[in-house]
Amino acid sequence: MKEEALYDRWWHAPAESEQQMEDSHAPFWEKVLDRIVEKGELENFSVLDFGCNQGGFLRYLYARHPFKEGVGTDLGIESISVANERKGDLPLTYVATASPEQWGQRFDLAISTAVIYLISDLREHAQKLKAALKPGGVYYASYSDYSNNPSLPYMREKIDSGGKLPMNLHSLDEIAGAFLAEGFAAGITRLTPNTYIPLSANERFFQSVRDRIQYEYEEAYLFRFTAPL
């Protein structure tokens, strides 16, 4: 499997920062955690965060559901440096790579949040996760299907011009099919809001509140892929 090219950081638009992206993700992370983990369940788990950016998700997860060890991977060298500076004495390791299979079948649980749309080769991604998970290990991957959202052209232009990797508009069938072809068991659920949707005068990607609501209730999904035994 090929190793993706590294870069300084994913988001390079001068008016915004990686930190803004991390700060905006906390409510989304909570929605994901509500659907994947029960208290005490992760005590003996090795956890992978694929596309970890500055490492915030694993710190967020550990504070709520402590686990044995966590590894975060990302292509952004500067982002990984920030993640390692912030981890303190937590059992976390952050590495600039897109190849978690280098550790063998090490992980009980893998998670990616808002990463699949930056991956062009879904089948290769499924192969990498299969090689990184223990037999029966589980990979949760969030994905937003913006194909019918009126803000899509604006969003795509902003991502393609401001990020190091372009936006990929995969269908739900294409994502599921890549993992099913590798022998994973697959499931999917919608990530609908469980409270008020936060609004901002500095909305980054949606051109109207209605477009944001459409995303929140109709377009945000969480896949669950279980590695073959």
JSON list of C-alpha atoms in Angstrom, two decimals:
[
{"chain": "A", "resi": 1, "resn": "MET", "atom": "CA", "xyz": [0.00, 0.00, 0.00]},
{"chain": "A", "resi": 2, "resn": "LYS", "atom": "CA", "xyz": [1.31, 3.44, -0.87]},
{"chain": "A", "resi": 3, "resn": "GLU", "atom": "CA", "xyz": [2.12, 6.06, 1.77]},
{"chain": "A", "resi": 4, "resn": "GLU", "atom": "CA", "xyz": [0.41, 9.40, 1.22]},
{"chain": "A", "resi": 5, "resn": "ALA", "atom": "CA", "xyz": [2.57, 12.52, 0.95]},
{"chain": "A", "resi": 6, "resn": "LEU", "atom": "CA", "xyz": [2.99, 14.47, 4.17]},
{"chain": "A", "resi": 7, "resn": "TYR", "atom": "CA", "xyz": [2.44, 18.24, 4.44]},
{"chain": "A", "resi": 8, "resn": "ASP", "atom": "CA", "xyz": [2.71, 20.95, 7.11]},
{"chain": "A", "resi": 9, "resn": "ARG", "atom": "CA", "xyz": [-1.00, 21.13, 7.96]},
{"chain": "A", "resi": 10, "resn": "TRP", "atom": "CA", "xyz": [-4.22, 20.32, 6.12]},
{"chain": "A", "resi": 11, "resn": "TRP", "atom": "CA", "xyz": [-6.00, 23.67, 6.36]},
{"chain": "A", "resi": 12, "resn": "HIS", "atom": "CA", "xyz": [-3.74, 26.37, 4.95]},
{"chain": "A", "resi": 13, "resn": "ALA", "atom": "CA", "xyz": [-6.21, 29.21, 4.20]},
{"chain": "A", "resi": 14, "resn": "PRO", "atom": "CA", "xyz": [-4.68, 32.27, 5.91]},
{"chain": "A", "resi": 15, "resn": "ALA", "atom": "CA", "xyz": [-7.93, 33.61, 7.41]},
{"chain": "A", "resi": 16, "resn": "GLU", "atom": "CA", "xyz": [-8.63, 30.42, 9.39]},
{"chain": "A", "resi": 17, "resn": "SER", "atom": "CA", "xyz": [-6.69, 27.88, 11.42]},
{"chain": "A", "resi": 18, "resn": "GLU", "atom": "CA", "xyz": [-6.52, 24.23, 12.43]},
{"chain": "A", "resi": 19, "resn": "GLN", "atom": "CA", "xyz": [-7.41, 25.38, 15.94]},
{"chain": "A", "resi": 20, "resn": "GLN", "atom": "CA", "xyz": [-10.71, 26.85, 14.73]},
{"chain": "A", "resi": 21, "resn": "MET", "atom": "CA", "xyz": [-11.52, 23.52, 13.14]},
{"chain": "A", "resi": 22, "resn": "GLU", "atom": "CA", "xyz": [-10.74, 21.64, 16.35]},
{"chain": "A", "resi": 23, "resn": "ASP", "atom": "CA", "xyz": [-12.79, 24.05, 18.48]},
{"chain": "A", "resi": 24, "resn": "SER", "atom": "CA", "xyz": [-15.82, 23.63, 16.23]},
{"chain": "A", "resi": 25, "resn": "HIS", "atom": "CA", "xyz": [-15.77, 19.82, 16.39]},
{"chain": "A", "resi": 26, "resn": "ALA", "atom": "CA", "xyz": [-16.53, 19.23, 20.08]},
{"chain": "A", "resi": 27, "resn": "PRO", "atom": "CA", "xyz": [-20.36, 19.12, 19.69]},
{"chain": "A", "resi": 28, "resn": "PHE", "atom": "CA", "xyz": [-19.94, 16.73, 16.76]},
{"chain": "A", "resi": 29, "resn": "TRP", "atom": "CA", "xyz": [-17.58, 14.49, 18.76]},
{"chain": "A", "resi": 30, "resn": "GLU", "atom": "CA", "xyz": [-20.19, 14.24, 21.49]},
{"chain": "A", "resi": 31, "resn": "LYS", "atom": "CA", "xyz": [-22.82, 13.07, 18.99]},
{"chain": "A", "resi": 32, "resn": "VAL", "atom": "CA", "xyz": [-20.43, 10.37, 17.79]},
{"chain": "A", "resi": 33, "resn": "LEU", "atom": "CA", "xyz": [-19.57, 9.19, 21.30]},
{"chain": "A", "resi": 34, "resn": "ASP", "atom": "CA", "xyz": [-23.25, 8.93, 22.22]},
{"chain": "A", "resi": 35, "resn": "ARG", "atom": "CA", "xyz": [-23.57, 6.22, 19.58]},
{"chain": "A", "resi": 36, "resn": "ILE", "atom": "CA", "xyz": [-20.41, 4.19, 19.98]},
{"chain": "A", "resi": 37, "resn": "VAL", "atom": "CA", "xyz": [-19.36, 3.74, 23.59]},
{"chain": "A", "resi": 38, "resn": "GLU", "atom": "CA", "xyz": [-20.72, 2.92, 27.03]},
{"chain": "A", "resi": 39, "resn": "LYS", "atom": "CA", "xyz": [-19.05, 3.93, 30.31]},
{"chain": "A", "resi": 40, "resn": "GLY", "atom": "CA", "xyz": [-16.11, 1.68, 31.18]},
{"chain": "A", "resi": 41, "resn": "GLU", "atom": "CA", "xyz": [-16.23, -0.15, 27.87]},
{"chain": "A", "resi": 42, "resn": "LEU", "atom": "CA", "xyz": [-12.83, 1.02, 26.63]},
{"chain": "A", "resi": 43, "resn": "GLU", "atom": "CA", "xyz": [-10.68, 0.32, 29.69]},
{"chain": "A", "resi": 44, "resn": "ASN", "atom": "CA", "xyz": [-8.61, -2.36, 27.95]},
{"chain": "A", "resi": 45, "resn": "PHE", "atom": "CA", "xyz": [-8.87, -1.01, 24.41]},
{"chain": "A", "resi": 46, "resn": "SER", "atom": "CA", "xyz": [-6.24, 0.17, 22.00]},
{"chain": "A", "resi": 47, "resn": "VAL", "atom": "CA", "xyz": [-7.81, 3.03, 20.02]},
{"chain": "A", "resi": 48, "resn": "LEU", "atom": "CA", "xyz": [-6.85, 4.51, 16.66]},
{"chain": "A", "resi": 49, "resn": "ASP", "atom": "CA", "xyz": [-7.89, 7.99, 15.52]},
{"chain": "A", "resi": 50, "resn": "PHE", "atom": "CA", "xyz": [-7.35, 8.09, 11.76]},
{"chain": "A", "resi": 51, "resn": "GLY", "atom": "CA", "xyz": [-6.91, 11.68, 10.58]},
{"chain": "A", "resi": 52, "resn": "CYS", "atom": "CA", "xyz": [-6.43, 13.07, 14.08]},
{"chain": "A", "resi": 53, "resn": "ASN", "atom": "CA", "xyz": [-5.39, 16.62, 13.15]},
{"chain": "A", "resi": 54, "resn": "GLN", "atom": "CA", "xyz": [-4.16, 18.22, 16.42]},
{"chain": "A", "resi": 55, "resn": "GLY", "atom": "CA", "xyz": [-5.13, 15.23, 18.54]},
{"chain": "A", "resi": 56, "resn": "GLY", "atom": "CA", "xyz": [-8.18, 16.74, 20.20]},
{"chain": "A", "resi": 57, "resn": "PHE", "atom": "CA", "xyz": [-10.54, 13.82, 19.72]},
{"chain": "A", "resi": 58, "resn": "LEU", "atom": "CA", "xyz": [-8.44, 11.25, 21.58]},
{"chain": "A", "resi": 59, "resn": "ARG", "atom": "CA", "xyz": [-7.98, 13.66, 24.50]},
{"chain": "A", "resi": 60, "resn": "TYR", "atom": "CA", "xyz": [-11.73, 14.33, 24.46]},
{"chain": "A", "resi": 61, "resn": "LEU", "atom": "CA", "xyz": [-12.47, 10.61, 24.37]},
{"chain": "A", "resi": 62, "resn": "TYR", "atom": "CA", "xyz": [-10.02, 9.73, 27.15]},
{"chain": "A", "resi": 63, "resn": "ALA", "atom": "CA", "xyz": [-11.48, 12.36, 29.48]},
{"chain": "A", "resi": 64, "resn": "ARG", "atom": "CA", "xyz": [-14.89, 10.70, 29.16]},
{"chain": "A", "resi": 65, "resn": "HIS", "atom": "CA", "xyz": [-14.03, 7.05, 28.53]},
{"chain": "A", "resi": 66, "resn": "PRO", "atom": "CA", "xyz": [-10.45, 6.16, 29.57]},
{"chain": "A", "resi": 67, "resn": "PHE", "atom": "CA", "xyz": [-8.74, 3.52, 27.43]},
{"chain": "A", "resi": 68, "resn": "LYS", "atom": "CA", "xyz": [-5.48, 1.55, 27.55]},
{"chain": "A", "resi": 69, "resn": "GLU", "atom": "CA", "xyz": [-3.67, 3.36, 24.73]},
{"chain": "A", "resi": 70, "resn": "GLY", "atom": "CA", "xyz": [-4.44, 5.64, 21.82]},
{"chain": "A", "resi": 71, "resn": "VAL", "atom": "CA", "xyz": [-2.67, 6.31, 18.54]},
{"chain": "A", "resi": 72, "resn": "GLY", "atom": "CA", "xyz": [-3.50, 9.27, 16.31]},
{"chain": "A", "resi": 73, "resn": "THR", "atom": "CA", "xyz": [-2.35, 9.48, 12.70]},
{"chain": "A", "resi": 74, "resn": "ASP", "atom": "CA", "xyz": [-2.43, 12.43, 10.33]},
{"chain": "A", "resi": 75, "resn": "LEU", "atom": "CA", "xyz": [-0.57, 13.71, 7.27]},
{"chain": "A", "resi": 76, "resn": "GLY", "atom": "CA", "xyz": [-0.06, 17.16, 8.81]},
{"chain": "A", "resi": 77, "resn": "ILE", "atom": "CA", "xyz": [3.41, 17.32, 10.38]},
{"chain": "A", "resi": 78, "resn": "GLU", "atom": "CA", "xyz": [2.72, 20.56, 12.26]},
{"chain": "A", "resi": 79, "resn": "SER", "atom": "CA", "xyz": [-0.63, 19.24, 13.51]},
{"chain": "A", "resi": 80, "resn": "ILE", "atom": "CA", "xyz": [1.04, 16.08, 14.84]},
{"chain": "A", "resi": 81, "resn": "SER", "atom": "CA", "xyz": [3.65, 18.21, 16.59]},
{"chain": "A", "resi": 82, "resn": "VAL", "atom": "CA", "xyz": [0.87, 20.17, 18.33]},
{"chain": "A", "resi": 83, "resn": "ALA", "atom": "CA", "xyz": [-0.87, 16.92, 19.28]},
{"chain": "A", "resi": 84, "resn": "ASN", "atom": "CA", "xyz": [2.26, 15.54, 20.93]},
{"chain": "A", "resi": 85, "resn": "GLU", "atom": "CA", "xyz": [2.86, 18.81, 22.78]},
{"chain": "A", "resi": 86, "resn": "ARG", "atom": "CA", "xyz": [-0.66, 18.71, 24.22]},
{"chain": "A", "resi": 87, "resn": "LYS", "atom": "CA", "xyz": [-0.92, 15.05, 25.23]},
{"chain": "A", "resi": 88, "resn": "GLY", "atom": "CA", "xyz": [0.78, 15.50, 28.60]},
{"chain": "A", "resi": 89, "resn": "ASP", "atom": "CA", "xyz": [1.09, 12.18, 30.42]},
{"chain": "A", "resi": 90, "resn": "LEU", "atom": "CA", "xyz": [-1.89, 10.59, 28.68]},
{"chain": "A", "resi": 91, "resn": "PRO", "atom": "CA", "xyz": [-1.26, 7.17, 27.05]},
{"chain": "A", "resi": 92, "resn": "LEU", "atom": "CA", "xyz": [-1.29, 8.70, 23.57]},
{"chain": "A", "resi": 93, "resn": "THR", "atom": "CA", "xyz": [1.04, 8.53, 20.58]},
{"chain": "A", "resi": 94, "resn": "TYR", "atom": "CA", "xyz": [0.71, 10.77, 17.52]},
{"chain": "A", "resi": 95, "resn": "VAL", "atom": "CA", "xyz": [2.46, 9.94, 14.25]},
{"chain": "A", "resi": 96, "resn": "ALA", "atom": "CA", "xyz": [2.56, 11.70, 10.86]},
{"chain": "A", "resi": 97, "resn": "THR", "atom": "CA", "xyz": [1.43, 8.87, 8.61]},
{"chain": "A", "resi": 98, "resn": "ALA", "atom": "CA", "xyz": [-1.60, 7.53, 6.74]},
{"chain": "A", "resi": 99, "resn": "SER", "atom": "CA", "xyz": [-0.52, 3.90, 7.27]},
{"chain": "A", "resi": 100, "resn": "PRO", "atom": "CA", "xyz": [-1.87, 2.52, 10.55]},
{"chain": "A", "resi": 101, "resn": "GLU", "atom": "CA", "xyz": [-1.29, -0.98, 9.18]},
{"chain": "A", "resi": 102, "resn": "GLN", "atom": "CA", "xyz": [2.39, -0.49, 10.12]},
{"chain": "A", "resi": 103, "resn": "TRP", "atom": "CA", "xyz": [1.50, -1.52, 13.68]},
{"chain": "A", "resi": 104, "resn": "GLY", "atom": "CA", "xyz": [-0.16, -4.76, 12.60]},
{"chain": "A", "resi": 105, "resn": "GLN", "atom": "CA", "xyz": [-3.54, -5.84, 13.98]},
{"chain": "A", "resi": 106, "resn": "ARG", "atom": "CA", "xyz": [-3.14, -3.72, 17.10]},
{"chain": "A", "resi": 107, "resn": "PHE", "atom": "CA", "xyz": [-6.41, -1.83, 17.55]},
{"chain": "A", "resi": 108, "resn": "ASP", "atom": "CA", "xyz": [-9.71, -2.84, 19.14]},
{"chain": "A", "resi": 109, "resn": "LEU", "atom": "CA", "xyz": [-11.39, 0.36, 17.99]},
{"chain": "A", "resi": 110, "resn": "ALA", "atom": "CA", "xyz": [-10.70, 2.85, 15.20]},
{"chain": "A", "resi": 111, "resn": "ILE", "atom": "CA", "xyz": [-12.50, 6.13, 14.61]},
{"chain": "A", "resi": 112, "resn": "SER", "atom": "CA", "xyz": [-12.39, 8.80, 11.93]},
{"chain": "A", "resi": 113, "resn": "THR", "atom": "CA", "xyz": [-14.46, 11.97, 12.13]},
{"chain": "A", "resi": 114, "resn": "ALA", "atom": "CA", "xyz": [-14.92, 14.07, 8.99]},
{"chain": "A", "resi": 115, "resn": "VAL", "atom": "CA", "xyz": [-12.08, 12.29, 7.17]},
{"chain": "A", "resi": 116, "resn": "ILE", "atom": "CA", "xyz": [-13.65, 9.94, 4.59]},
{"chain": "A", "resi": 117, "resn": "TYR", "atom": "CA", "xyz": [-14.43, 12.83, 2.24]},
{"chain": "A", "resi": 118, "resn": "LEU", "atom": "CA", "xyz": [-10.69, 13.52, 1.95]},
{"chain": "A", "resi": 119, "resn": "ILE", "atom": "CA", "xyz": [-9.87, 9.92, 0.94]},
{"chain": "A", "resi": 120, "resn": "SER", "atom": "CA", "xyz": [-9.92, 9.19, -2.78]},
{"chain": "A", "resi": 121, "resn": "ASP", "atom": "CA", "xyz": [-9.21, 5.43, -2.73]},
{"chain": "A", "resi": 122, "resn": "LEU", "atom": "CA", "xyz": [-11.86, 3.88, -0.49]},
{"chain": "A", "resi": 123, "resn": "ARG", "atom": "CA", "xyz": [-10.84, 0.28, -1.17]},
{"chain": "A", "resi": 124, "resn": "GLU", "atom": "CA", "xyz": [-7.26, 0.97, -0.12]},
{"chain": "A", "resi": 125, "resn": "HIS", "atom": "CA", "xyz": [-8.56, 2.71, 3.01]},
{"chain": "A", "resi": 126, "resn": "ALA", "atom": "CA", "xyz": [-10.64, -0.36, 3.87]},
{"chain": "A", "resi": 127, "resn": "GLN", "atom": "CA", "xyz": [-7.59, -2.58, 3.37]},
{"chain": "A", "resi": 128, "resn": "LYS", "atom": "CA", "xyz": [-5.51, -0.41, 5.70]},
{"chain": "A", "resi": 129, "resn": "LEU", "atom": "CA", "xyz": [-8.12, -0.52, 8.44]},
{"chain": "A", "resi": 130, "resn": "LYS", "atom": "CA", "xyz": [-8.51, -4.27, 8.04]},
{"chain": "A", "resi": 131, "resn": "ALA", "atom": "CA", "xyz": [-4.76, -4.66, 8.53]},
{"chain": "A", "resi": 132, "resn": "ALA", "atom": "CA", "xyz": [-4.77, -2.34, 11.57]},
{"chain": "A", "resi": 133, "resn": "LEU", "atom": "CA", "xyz": [-7.75, -3.78, 13.49]},
{"chain": "A", "resi": 134, "resn": "LYS", "atom": "CA", "xyz": [-7.78, -6.90, 15.57]},
{"chain": "A", "resi": 135, "resn": "PRO", "atom": "CA", "xyz": [-10.15, -9.59, 14.26]},
{"chain": "A", "resi": 136, "resn": "GLY", "atom": "CA", "xyz": [-13.62, -8.41, 15.26]},
{"chain": "A", "resi": 137, "resn": "GLY", "atom": "CA", "xyz": [-12.35, -4.88, 15.89]},
{"chain": "A", "resi": 138, "resn": "VAL", "atom": "CA", "xyz": [-14.64, -2.02, 14.97]},
{"chain": "A", "resi": 139, "resn": "TYR", "atom": "CA", "xyz": [-14.13, 1.08, 12.85]},
{"chain": "A", "resi": 140, "resn": "TYR", "atom": "CA", "xyz": [-16.54, 4.01, 13.16]},
{"chain": "A", "resi": 141, "resn": "ALA", "atom": "CA", "xyz": [-16.37, 6.57, 10.36]},
{"chain": "A", "resi": 142, "resn": "SER", "atom": "CA", "xyz": [-18.51, 9.68, 10.06]},
{"chain": "A", "resi": 143, "resn": "TYR", "atom": "CA", "xyz": [-19.46, 10.95, 6.62]},
{"chain": "A", "resi": 144, "resn": "SER", "atom": "CA", "xyz": [-21.66, 13.77, 5.37]},
{"chain": "A", "resi": 145, "resn": "ASP", "atom": "CA", "xyz": [-23.46, 13.28, 2.08]},
{"chain": "A", "resi": 146, "resn": "TYR", "atom": "CA", "xyz": [-23.75, 16.84, 0.72]},
{"chain": "A", "resi": 147, "resn": "SER", "atom": "CA", "xyz": [-24.80, 15.76, -2.78]},
{"chain": "A", "resi": 148, "resn": "ASN", "atom": "CA", "xyz": [-28.24, 17.42, -2.45]},
{"chain": "A", "resi": 149, "resn": "ASN", "atom": "CA", "xyz": [-27.23, 20.36, -0.27]},
{"chain": "A", "resi": 150, "resn": "PRO", "atom": "CA", "xyz": [-27.57, 23.78, -1.98]},
{"chain": "A", "resi": 151, "resn": "SER", "atom": "CA", "xyz": [-24.36, 24.94, -0.26]},
{"chain": "A", "resi": 152, "resn": "LEU", "atom": "CA", "xyz": [-22.28, 22.19, -1.89]},
{"chain": "A", "resi": 153, "resn": "PRO", "atom": "CA", "xyz": [-20.64, 24.36, -4.63]},
{"chain": "A", "resi": 154, "resn": "TYR", "atom": "CA", "xyz": [-19.62, 26.98, -2.05]},
{"chain": "A", "resi": 155, "resn": "MET", "atom": "CA", "xyz": [-18.39, 24.33, 0.36]},
{"chain": "A", "resi": 156, "resn": "ARG", "atom": "CA", "xyz": [-16.41, 22.45, -2.31]},
{"chain": "A", "resi": 157, "resn": "GLU", "atom": "CA", "xyz": [-14.71, 25.63, -3.54]},
{"chain": "A", "resi": 158, "resn": "LYS", "atom": "CA", "xyz": [-13.75, 26.60, 0.01]},
{"chain": "A", "resi": 159, "resn": "ILE", "atom": "CA", "xyz": [-12.38, 23.16, 0.89]},
{"chain": "A", "resi": 160, "resn": "ASP", "atom": "CA", "xyz": [-10.53, 22.67, -2.39]},
{"chain": "A", "resi": 161, "resn": "SER", "atom": "CA", "xyz": [-8.89, 26.10, -2.18]},
{"chain": "A", "resi": 162, "resn": "GLY", "atom": "CA", "xyz": [-8.23, 26.12, 1.57]},
{"chain": "A", "resi": 163, "resn": "GLY", "atom": "CA", "xyz": [-7.19, 22.53, 2.24]},
{"chain": "A", "resi": 164, "resn": "LYS", "atom": "CA", "xyz": [-4.27, 20.39, 1.11]},
{"chain": "A", "resi": 165, "resn": "LEU", "atom": "CA", "xyz": [-6.55, 17.56, -0.04]},
{"chain": "A", "resi": 166, "resn": "PRO", "atom": "CA", "xyz": [-9.60, 18.01, -2.30]},
{"chain": "A", "resi": 167, "resn": "MET", "atom": "CA", "xyz": [-13.16, 17.12, -1.37]},
{"chain": "A", "resi": 168, "resn": "ASN", "atom": "CA", "xyz": [-14.39, 13.70, -2.55]},
{"chain": "A", "resi": 169, "resn": "LEU", "atom": "CA", "xyz": [-18.14, 13.31, -2.91]},
{"chain": "A", "resi": 170, "resn": "HIS", "atom": "CA", "xyz": [-18.58, 9.58, -2.30]},
{"chain": "A", "resi": 171, "resn": "SER", "atom": "CA", "xyz": [-21.97, 7.90, -2.31]},
{"chain": "A", "resi": 172, "resn": "LEU", "atom": "CA", "xyz": [-23.02, 5.91, 0.74]},
{"chain": "A", "resi": 173, "resn": "ASP", "atom": "CA", "xyz": [-23.03, 2.79, -1.44]},
{"chain": "A", "resi": 174, "resn": "GLU", "atom": "CA", "xyz": [-19.43, 3.39, -2.53]},
{"chain": "A", "resi": 175, "resn": "ILE", "atom": "CA", "xyz": [-18.24, 3.69, 1.07]},
{"chain": "A", "resi": 176, "resn": "ALA", "atom": "CA", "xyz": [-20.14, 0.65, 2.26]},
{"chain": "A", "resi": 177, "resn": "GLY", "atom": "CA", "xyz": [-19.11, -1.35, -0.80]},
{"chain": "A", "resi": 178, "resn": "ALA", "atom": "CA", "xyz": [-15.39, -0.77, -0.24]},
{"chain": "A", "resi": 179, "resn": "PHE", "atom": "CA", "xyz": [-15.58, -2.27, 3.26]},
{"chain": "A", "resi": 180, "resn": "LEU", "atom": "CA", "xyz": [-17.99, -5.06, 2.36]},
{"chain": "A", "resi": 181, "resn": "ALA", "atom": "CA", "xyz": [-15.56, -6.12, -0.37]},
{"chain": "A", "resi": 182, "resn": "GLU", "atom": "CA", "xyz": [-12.88, -6.56, 2.33]},
{"chain": "A", "resi": 183, "resn": "GLY", "atom": "CA", "xyz": [-15.11, -8.80, 4.43]},
{"chain": "A", "resi": 184, "resn": "PHE", "atom": "CA", "xyz": [-16.27, -6.23, 7.00]},
{"chain": "A", "resi": 185, "resn": "ALA", "atom": "CA", "xyz": [-19.77, -6.37, 8.45]},
{"chain": "A", "resi": 186, "resn": "ALA", "atom": "CA", "xyz": [-21.31, -2.95, 7.89]},
{"chain": "A", "resi": 187, "resn": "GLY", "atom": "CA", "xyz": [-24.01, -0.79, 9.46]},
{"chain": "A", "resi": 188, "resn": "ILE", "atom": "CA", "xyz": [-25.04, 2.85, 9.30]},
{"chain": "A", "resi": 189, "resn": "THR", "atom": "CA", "xyz": [-27.01, 5.37, 11.36]},
{"chain": "A", "resi": 190, "resn": "ARG", "atom": "CA", "xyz": [-27.85, 9.05, 11.04]},
{"chain": "A", "resi": 191, "resn": "LEU", "atom": "CA", "xyz": [-26.07, 11.52, 13.31]},
{"chain": "A", "resi": 192, "resn": "THR", "atom": "CA", "xyz": [-29.07, 13.71, 14.05]},
{"chain": "A", "resi": 193, "resn": "PRO", "atom": "CA", "xyz": [-28.92, 16.47, 16.70]},
{"chain": "A", "resi": 194, "resn": "ASN", "atom": "CA", "xyz": [-29.87, 15.71, 20.29]},
{"chain": "A", "resi": 195, "resn": "THR", "atom": "CA", "xyz": [-30.12, 19.38, 21.25]},
{"chain": "A", "resi": 196, "resn": "TYR", "atom": "CA", "xyz": [-30.21, 22.81, 19.62]},
{"chain": "A", "resi": 197, "resn": "ILE", "atom": "CA", "xyz": [-28.05, 23.29, 16.53]},
{"chain": "A", "resi": 198, "resn": "PRO", "atom": "CA", "xyz": [-25.42, 25.97, 17.25]},
{"chain": "A", "resi": 199, "resn": "LEU", "atom": "CA", "xyz": [-25.51, 28.91, 14.85]},
{"chain": "A", "resi": 200, "resn": "SER", "atom": "CA", "xyz": [-22.79, 31.45, 14.21]},
{"chain": "A", "resi": 201, "resn": "ALA", "atom": "CA", "xyz": [-22.42, 34.77, 12.44]},
{"chain": "A", "resi": 202, "resn": "ASN", "atom": "CA", "xyz": [-19.16, 33.33, 11.11]},
{"chain": "A", "resi": 203, "resn": "GLU", "atom": "CA", "xyz": [-20.60, 30.14, 9.59]},
{"chain": "A", "resi": 204, "resn": "ARG", "atom": "CA", "xyz": [-17.80, 28.52, 7.58]},
{"chain": "A", "resi": 205, "resn": "PHE", "atom": "CA", "xyz": [-19.47, 26.21, 5.09]},
{"chain": "A", "resi": 206, "resn": "PHE", "atom": "CA", "xyz": [-23.23, 26.72, 4.85]},
{"chain": "A", "resi": 207, "resn": "GLN", "atom": "CA", "xyz": [-24.81, 29.68, 3.08]},
{"chain": "A", "resi": 208, "resn": "SER", "atom": "CA", "xyz": [-28.10, 29.52, 4.96]},
{"chain": "A", "resi": 209, "resn": "VAL", "atom": "CA", "xyz": [-29.55, 28.19, 8.21]},
{"chain": "A", "resi": 210, "resn": "ARG", "atom": "CA", "xyz": [-31.83, 25.95, 6.16]},
{"chain": "A", "resi": 211, "resn": "ASP", "atom": "CA", "xyz": [-28.81, 24.34, 4.47]},
{"chain": "A", "resi": 212, "resn": "ARG", "atom": "CA", "xyz": [-27.27, 23.74, 7.90]},
{"chain": "A", "resi": 213, "resn": "ILE", "atom": "CA", "xyz": [-30.49, 22.14, 9.14]},
{"chain": "A", "resi": 214, "resn": "GLN", "atom": "CA", "xyz": [-30.63, 19.92, 6.06]},
{"chain": "A", "resi": 215, "resn": "TYR", "atom": "CA", "xyz": [-27.10, 18.71, 6.81]},
{"chain": "A", "resi": 216, "resn": "GLU", "atom": "CA", "xyz": [-27.81, 18.10, 10.50]},
{"chain": "A", "resi": 217, "resn": "TYR", "atom": "CA", "xyz": [-31.02, 16.07, 10.00]},
{"chain": "A", "resi": 218, "resn": "GLU", "atom": "CA", "xyz": [-30.57, 14.44, 6.61]},
{"chain": "A", "resi": 219, "resn": "GLU", "atom": "CA", "xyz": [-26.92, 14.29, 5.57]},
{"chain": "A", "resi": 220, "resn": "ALA", "atom": "CA", "xyz": [-24.72, 13.36, 8.55]},
{"chain": "A", "resi": 221, "resn": "TYR", "atom": "CA", "xyz": [-24.05, 9.63, 8.94]},
{"chain": "A", "resi": 222, "resn": "LEU", "atom": "CA", "xyz": [-21.97, 7.27, 11.04]},
{"chain": "A", "resi": 223, "resn": "PHE", "atom": "CA", "xyz": [-20.77, 3.99, 9.57]},
{"chain": "A", "resi": 224, "resn": "ARG", "atom": "CA", "xyz": [-19.91, 0.98, 11.74]},
{"chain": "A", "resi": 225, "resn": "PHE", "atom": "CA", "xyz": [-17.53, -1.51, 10.15]},
{"chain": "A", "resi": 226, "resn": "THR", "atom": "CA", "xyz": [-16.60, -4.71, 12.02]},
{"chain": "A", "resi": 227, "resn": "ALA", "atom": "CA", "xyz": [-13.42, -6.46, 10.88]},
{"chain": "A", "resi": 228, "resn": "PRO", "atom": "CA", "xyz": [-13.72, -10.13, 9.92]},
{"chain": "A", "resi": 229, "resn": "LEU", "atom": "CA", "xyz": [-12.70, -12.73, 12.51]}
]
